[in-house]
PDB file of C-alpha atoms and ligand atoms in Angstrom:
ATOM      1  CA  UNK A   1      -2.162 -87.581  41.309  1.00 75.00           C
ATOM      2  CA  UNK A   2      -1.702 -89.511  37.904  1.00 88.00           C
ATOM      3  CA  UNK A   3       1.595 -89.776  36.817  1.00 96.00           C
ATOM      4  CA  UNK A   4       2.416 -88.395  33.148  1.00 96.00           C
ATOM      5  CA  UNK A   5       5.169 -90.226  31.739  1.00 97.00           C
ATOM      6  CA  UNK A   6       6.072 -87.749  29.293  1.00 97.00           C
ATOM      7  CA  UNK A   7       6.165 -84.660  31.544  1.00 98.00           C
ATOM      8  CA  UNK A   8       9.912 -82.680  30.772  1.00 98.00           C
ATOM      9  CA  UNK A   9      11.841 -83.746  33.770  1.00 98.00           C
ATOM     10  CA  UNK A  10      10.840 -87.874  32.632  1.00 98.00           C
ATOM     11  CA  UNK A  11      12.547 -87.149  29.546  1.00 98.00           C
ATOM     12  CA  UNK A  12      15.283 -85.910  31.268  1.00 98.00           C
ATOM     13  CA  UNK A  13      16.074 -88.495  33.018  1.00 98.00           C
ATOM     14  CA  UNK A  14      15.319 -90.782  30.276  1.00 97.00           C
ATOM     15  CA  UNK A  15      17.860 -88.487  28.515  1.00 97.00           C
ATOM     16  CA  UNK A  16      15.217 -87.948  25.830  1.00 98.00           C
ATOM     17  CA  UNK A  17      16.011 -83.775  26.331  1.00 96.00           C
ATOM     18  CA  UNK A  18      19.284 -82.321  27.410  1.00 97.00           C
ATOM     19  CA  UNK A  19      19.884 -80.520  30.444  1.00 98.00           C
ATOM     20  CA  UNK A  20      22.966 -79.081  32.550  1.00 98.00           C
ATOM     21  CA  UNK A  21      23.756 -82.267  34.815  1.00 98.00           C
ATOM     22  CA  UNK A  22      25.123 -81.653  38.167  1.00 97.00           C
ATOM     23  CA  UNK A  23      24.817 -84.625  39.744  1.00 98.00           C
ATOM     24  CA  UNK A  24      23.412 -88.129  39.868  1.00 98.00           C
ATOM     25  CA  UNK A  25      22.541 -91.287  41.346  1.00 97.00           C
ATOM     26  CA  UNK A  26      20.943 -94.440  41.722  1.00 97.00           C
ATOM     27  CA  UNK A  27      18.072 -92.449  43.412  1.00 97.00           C
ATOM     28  CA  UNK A  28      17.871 -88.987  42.411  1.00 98.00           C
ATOM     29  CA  UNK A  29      19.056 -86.451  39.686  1.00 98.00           C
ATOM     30  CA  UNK A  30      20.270 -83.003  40.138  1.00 98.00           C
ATOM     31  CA  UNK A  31      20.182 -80.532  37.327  1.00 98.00           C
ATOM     32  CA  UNK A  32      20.366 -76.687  36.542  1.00 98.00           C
ATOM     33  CA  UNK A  33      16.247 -74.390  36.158  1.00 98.00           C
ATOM     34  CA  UNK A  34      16.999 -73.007  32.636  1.00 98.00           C
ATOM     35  CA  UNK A  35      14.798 -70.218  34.141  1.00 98.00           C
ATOM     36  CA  UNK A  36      17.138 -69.516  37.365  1.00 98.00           C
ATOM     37  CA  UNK A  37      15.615 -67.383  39.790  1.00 97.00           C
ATOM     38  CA  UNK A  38      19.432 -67.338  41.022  1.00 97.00           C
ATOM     39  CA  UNK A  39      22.784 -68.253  39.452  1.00 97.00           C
ATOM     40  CA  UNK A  40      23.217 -71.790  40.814  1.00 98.00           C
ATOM     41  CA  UNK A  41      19.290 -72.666  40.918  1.00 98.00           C
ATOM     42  CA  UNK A  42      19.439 -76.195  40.861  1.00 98.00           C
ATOM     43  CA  UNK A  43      16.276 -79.091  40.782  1.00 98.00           C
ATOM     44  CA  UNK A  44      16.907 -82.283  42.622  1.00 98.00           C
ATOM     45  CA  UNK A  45      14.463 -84.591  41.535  1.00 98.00           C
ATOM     46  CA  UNK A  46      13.897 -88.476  41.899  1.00 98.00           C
ATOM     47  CA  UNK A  47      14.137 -91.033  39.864  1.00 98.00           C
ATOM     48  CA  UNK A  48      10.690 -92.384  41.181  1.00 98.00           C
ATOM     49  CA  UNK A  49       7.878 -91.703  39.517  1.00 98.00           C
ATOM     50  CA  UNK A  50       5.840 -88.966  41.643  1.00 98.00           C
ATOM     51  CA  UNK A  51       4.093 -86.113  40.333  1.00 98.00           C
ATOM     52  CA  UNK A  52       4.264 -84.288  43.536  1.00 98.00           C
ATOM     53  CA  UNK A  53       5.173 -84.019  47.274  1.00 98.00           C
ATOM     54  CA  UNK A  54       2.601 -86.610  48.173  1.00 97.00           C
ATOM     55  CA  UNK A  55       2.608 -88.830  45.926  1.00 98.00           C
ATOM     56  CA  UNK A  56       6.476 -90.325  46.980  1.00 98.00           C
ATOM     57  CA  UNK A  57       6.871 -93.597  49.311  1.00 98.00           C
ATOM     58  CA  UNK A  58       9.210 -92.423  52.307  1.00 98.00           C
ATOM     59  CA  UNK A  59      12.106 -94.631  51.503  1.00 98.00           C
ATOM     60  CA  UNK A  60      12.493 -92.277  48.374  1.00 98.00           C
ATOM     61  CA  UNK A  61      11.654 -89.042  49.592  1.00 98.00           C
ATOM     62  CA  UNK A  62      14.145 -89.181  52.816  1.00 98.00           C
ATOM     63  CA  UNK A  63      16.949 -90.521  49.403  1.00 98.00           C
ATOM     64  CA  UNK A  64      15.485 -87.191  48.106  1.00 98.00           C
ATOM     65  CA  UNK A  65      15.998 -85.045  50.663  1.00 98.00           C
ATOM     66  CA  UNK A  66      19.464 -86.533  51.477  1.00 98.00           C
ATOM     67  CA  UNK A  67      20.859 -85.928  48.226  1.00 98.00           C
ATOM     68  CA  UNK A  68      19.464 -82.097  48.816  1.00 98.00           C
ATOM     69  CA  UNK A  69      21.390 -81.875  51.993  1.00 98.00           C
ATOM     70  CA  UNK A  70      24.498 -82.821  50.163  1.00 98.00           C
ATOM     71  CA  UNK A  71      24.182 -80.899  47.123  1.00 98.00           C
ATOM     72  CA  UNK A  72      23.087 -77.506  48.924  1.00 98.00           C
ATOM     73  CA  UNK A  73      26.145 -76.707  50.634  1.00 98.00           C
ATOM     74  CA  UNK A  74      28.637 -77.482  47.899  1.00 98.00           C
ATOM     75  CA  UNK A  75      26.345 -75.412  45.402  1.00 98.00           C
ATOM     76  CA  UNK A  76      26.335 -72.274  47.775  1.00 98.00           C
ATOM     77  CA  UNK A  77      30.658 -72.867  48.083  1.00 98.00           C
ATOM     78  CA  UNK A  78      31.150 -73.290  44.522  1.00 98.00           C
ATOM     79  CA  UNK A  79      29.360 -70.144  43.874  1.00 98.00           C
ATOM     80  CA  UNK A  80      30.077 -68.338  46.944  1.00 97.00           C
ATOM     81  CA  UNK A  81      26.517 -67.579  47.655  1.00 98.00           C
ATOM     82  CA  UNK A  82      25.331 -66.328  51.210  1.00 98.00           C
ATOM     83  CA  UNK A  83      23.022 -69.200  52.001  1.00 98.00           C
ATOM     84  CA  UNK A  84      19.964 -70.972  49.733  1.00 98.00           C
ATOM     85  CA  UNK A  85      16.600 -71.552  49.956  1.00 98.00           C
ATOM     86  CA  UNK A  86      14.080 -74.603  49.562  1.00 98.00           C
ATOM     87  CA  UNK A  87      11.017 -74.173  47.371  1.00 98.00           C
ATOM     88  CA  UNK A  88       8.448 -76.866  46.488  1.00 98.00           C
ATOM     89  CA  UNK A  89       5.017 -76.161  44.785  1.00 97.00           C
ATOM     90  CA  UNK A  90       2.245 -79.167  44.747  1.00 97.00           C
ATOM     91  CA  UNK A  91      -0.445 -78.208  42.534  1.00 96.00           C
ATOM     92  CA  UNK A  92      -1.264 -76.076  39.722  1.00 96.00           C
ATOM     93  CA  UNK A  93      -2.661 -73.391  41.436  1.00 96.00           C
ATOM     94  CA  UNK A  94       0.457 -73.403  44.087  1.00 96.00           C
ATOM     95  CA  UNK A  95       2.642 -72.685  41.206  1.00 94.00           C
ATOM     96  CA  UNK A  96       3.569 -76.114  39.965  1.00 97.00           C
ATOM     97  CA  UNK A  97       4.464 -76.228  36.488  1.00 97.00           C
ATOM     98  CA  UNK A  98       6.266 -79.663  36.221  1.00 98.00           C
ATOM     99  CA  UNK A  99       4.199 -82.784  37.335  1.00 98.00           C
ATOM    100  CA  UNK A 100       7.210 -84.932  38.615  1.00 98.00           C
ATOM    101  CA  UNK A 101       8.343 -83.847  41.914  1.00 98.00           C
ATOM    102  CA  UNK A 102      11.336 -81.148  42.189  1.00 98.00           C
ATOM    103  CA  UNK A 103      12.822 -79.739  44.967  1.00 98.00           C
ATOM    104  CA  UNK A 104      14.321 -76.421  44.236  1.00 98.00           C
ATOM    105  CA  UNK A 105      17.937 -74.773  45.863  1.00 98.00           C
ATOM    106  CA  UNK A 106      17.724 -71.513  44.975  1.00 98.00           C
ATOM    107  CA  UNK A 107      21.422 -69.827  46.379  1.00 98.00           C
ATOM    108  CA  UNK A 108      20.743 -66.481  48.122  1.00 98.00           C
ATOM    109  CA  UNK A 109      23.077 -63.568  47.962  1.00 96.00           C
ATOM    110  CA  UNK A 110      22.681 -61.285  50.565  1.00 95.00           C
ATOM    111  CA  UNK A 111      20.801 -57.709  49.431  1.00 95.00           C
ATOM    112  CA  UNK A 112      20.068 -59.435  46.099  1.00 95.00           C
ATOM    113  CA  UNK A 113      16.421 -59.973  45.039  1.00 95.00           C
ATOM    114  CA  UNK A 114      15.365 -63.452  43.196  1.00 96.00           C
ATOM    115  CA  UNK A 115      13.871 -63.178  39.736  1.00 95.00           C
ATOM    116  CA  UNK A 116      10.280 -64.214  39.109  1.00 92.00           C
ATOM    117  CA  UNK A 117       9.647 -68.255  39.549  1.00 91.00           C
ATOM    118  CA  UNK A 118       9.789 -69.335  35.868  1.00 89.00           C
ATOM    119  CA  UNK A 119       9.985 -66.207  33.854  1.00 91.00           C
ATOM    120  CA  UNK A 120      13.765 -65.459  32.478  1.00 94.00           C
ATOM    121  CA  UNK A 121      15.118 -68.299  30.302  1.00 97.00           C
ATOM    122  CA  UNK A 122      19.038 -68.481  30.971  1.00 97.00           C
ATOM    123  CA  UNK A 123      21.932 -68.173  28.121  1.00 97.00           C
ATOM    124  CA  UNK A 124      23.071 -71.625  27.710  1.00 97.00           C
ATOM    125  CA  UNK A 125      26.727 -70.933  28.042  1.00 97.00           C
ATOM    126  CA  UNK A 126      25.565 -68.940  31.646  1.00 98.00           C
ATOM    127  CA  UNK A 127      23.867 -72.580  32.589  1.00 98.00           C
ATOM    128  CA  UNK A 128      27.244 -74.515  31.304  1.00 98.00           C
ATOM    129  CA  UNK A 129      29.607 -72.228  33.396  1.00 98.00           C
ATOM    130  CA  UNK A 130      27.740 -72.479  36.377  1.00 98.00           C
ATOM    131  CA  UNK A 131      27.200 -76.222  36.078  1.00 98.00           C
ATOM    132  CA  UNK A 132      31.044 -76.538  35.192  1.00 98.00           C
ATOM    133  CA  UNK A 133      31.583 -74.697  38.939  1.00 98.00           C
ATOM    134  CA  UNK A 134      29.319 -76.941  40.349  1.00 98.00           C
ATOM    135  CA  UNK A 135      30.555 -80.440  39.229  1.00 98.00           C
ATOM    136  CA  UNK A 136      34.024 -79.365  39.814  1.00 98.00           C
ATOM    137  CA  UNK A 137      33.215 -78.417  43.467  1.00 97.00           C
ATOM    138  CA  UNK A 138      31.398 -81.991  43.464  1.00 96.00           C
ATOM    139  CA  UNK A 139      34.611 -83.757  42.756  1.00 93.00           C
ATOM    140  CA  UNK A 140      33.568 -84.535  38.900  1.00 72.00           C
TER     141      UNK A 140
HETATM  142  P1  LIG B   1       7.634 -75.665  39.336  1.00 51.61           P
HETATM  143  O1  LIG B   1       6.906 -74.397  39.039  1.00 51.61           O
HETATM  144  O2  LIG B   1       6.916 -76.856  38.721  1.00 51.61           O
HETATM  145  O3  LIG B   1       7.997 -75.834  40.751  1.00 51.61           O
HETATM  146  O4  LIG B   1       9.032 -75.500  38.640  1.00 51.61           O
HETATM  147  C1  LIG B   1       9.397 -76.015  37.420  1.00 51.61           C
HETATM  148  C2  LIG B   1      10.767 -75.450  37.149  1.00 51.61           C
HETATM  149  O5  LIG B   1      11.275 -76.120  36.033  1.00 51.61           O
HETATM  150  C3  LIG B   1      10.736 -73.947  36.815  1.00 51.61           C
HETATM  151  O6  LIG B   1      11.576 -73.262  37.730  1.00 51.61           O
HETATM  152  C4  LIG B   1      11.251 -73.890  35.390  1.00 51.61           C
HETATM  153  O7  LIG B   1      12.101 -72.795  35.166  1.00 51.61           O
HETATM  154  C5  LIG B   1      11.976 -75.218  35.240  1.00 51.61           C
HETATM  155  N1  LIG B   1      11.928 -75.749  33.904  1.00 51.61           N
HETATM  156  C6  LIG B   1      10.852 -75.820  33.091  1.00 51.61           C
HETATM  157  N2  LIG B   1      11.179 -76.404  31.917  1.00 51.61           N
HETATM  158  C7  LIG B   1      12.502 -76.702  32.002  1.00 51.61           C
HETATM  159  C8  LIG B   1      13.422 -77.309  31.101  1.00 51.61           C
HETATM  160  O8  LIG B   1      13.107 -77.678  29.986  1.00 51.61           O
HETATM  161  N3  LIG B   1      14.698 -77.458  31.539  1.00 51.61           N
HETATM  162  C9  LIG B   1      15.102 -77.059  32.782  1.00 51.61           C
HETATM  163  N4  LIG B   1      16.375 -77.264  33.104  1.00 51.61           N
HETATM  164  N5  LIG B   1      14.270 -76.476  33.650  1.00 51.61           N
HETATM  165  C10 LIG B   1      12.982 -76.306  33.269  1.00 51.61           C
END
């Protein structure tokens, strides 16, 4: 799939647009969904340019996933969540809204539904608190 430089997340991490940093690398950026379907709902993304799930050389993709792995389990301690969950749409009609490739941690508190994917913009100073938690359990 063509690649659209100016998609939201490229600004991002050209740091054209703000966002609520949790984490980064020389590979991959980690940042809070302003529309969480969870308190802690984070997007890992890369810094490669891929619109979507196939469109990623392995290299990066296994640096994507890695940086997942590591983030997931401090996010669900910092915010003493029951577990998380992976999501990943590829496609418009699957549900994918942003054209560079995300991987989403939703946490999961147990006996408490998600919101709807994408519907409920978040108070900024929710998003700062909750990424404040986050770095701090990161070590920054
Ligand atoms: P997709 O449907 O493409 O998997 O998910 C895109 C995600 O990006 C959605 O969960 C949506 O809430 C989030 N999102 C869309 N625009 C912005 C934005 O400007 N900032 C942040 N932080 N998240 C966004």
């Amino acid at each position: 799939m063509n690649y659209d430089d100016d998609n939201i997340f490229a600004r991002m991490l050209r740091g054209e647009i703000p966002c609520e940093k949790i984490f980064e690398d020389e590979h991959s950026f980690a940042f809070l969904d302003i529309m969480p379907r969870a308190p802690g709902h984070t997007l890992v993304i890369p810094r490669a340019k891929a619109s979507g799930f196939l469109d990623i050389g392995a290299d990066d993709l296994c640096r994507l996933m890695v940086c997942v792995q590591k983030l997931a389990p401090v996010i669900v301690k910092a915010l003493d969540a029951d577990g998380f969950m992976l999501q990943q749409f590829n496609g418009a009609g699957a549900g994918q809204t942003v054209f560079h490739l995300h991987i989403h941690i939703v946490p999961r508190y147990a006996g408490r539904p998600l919101r709807p994917h994408g519907e409920q913009m978040e108070d900024t100073d929710v998003l700062a608190g909750v990424g404040a938690k986050i770095r701090a359990a990161l070590g920054g």
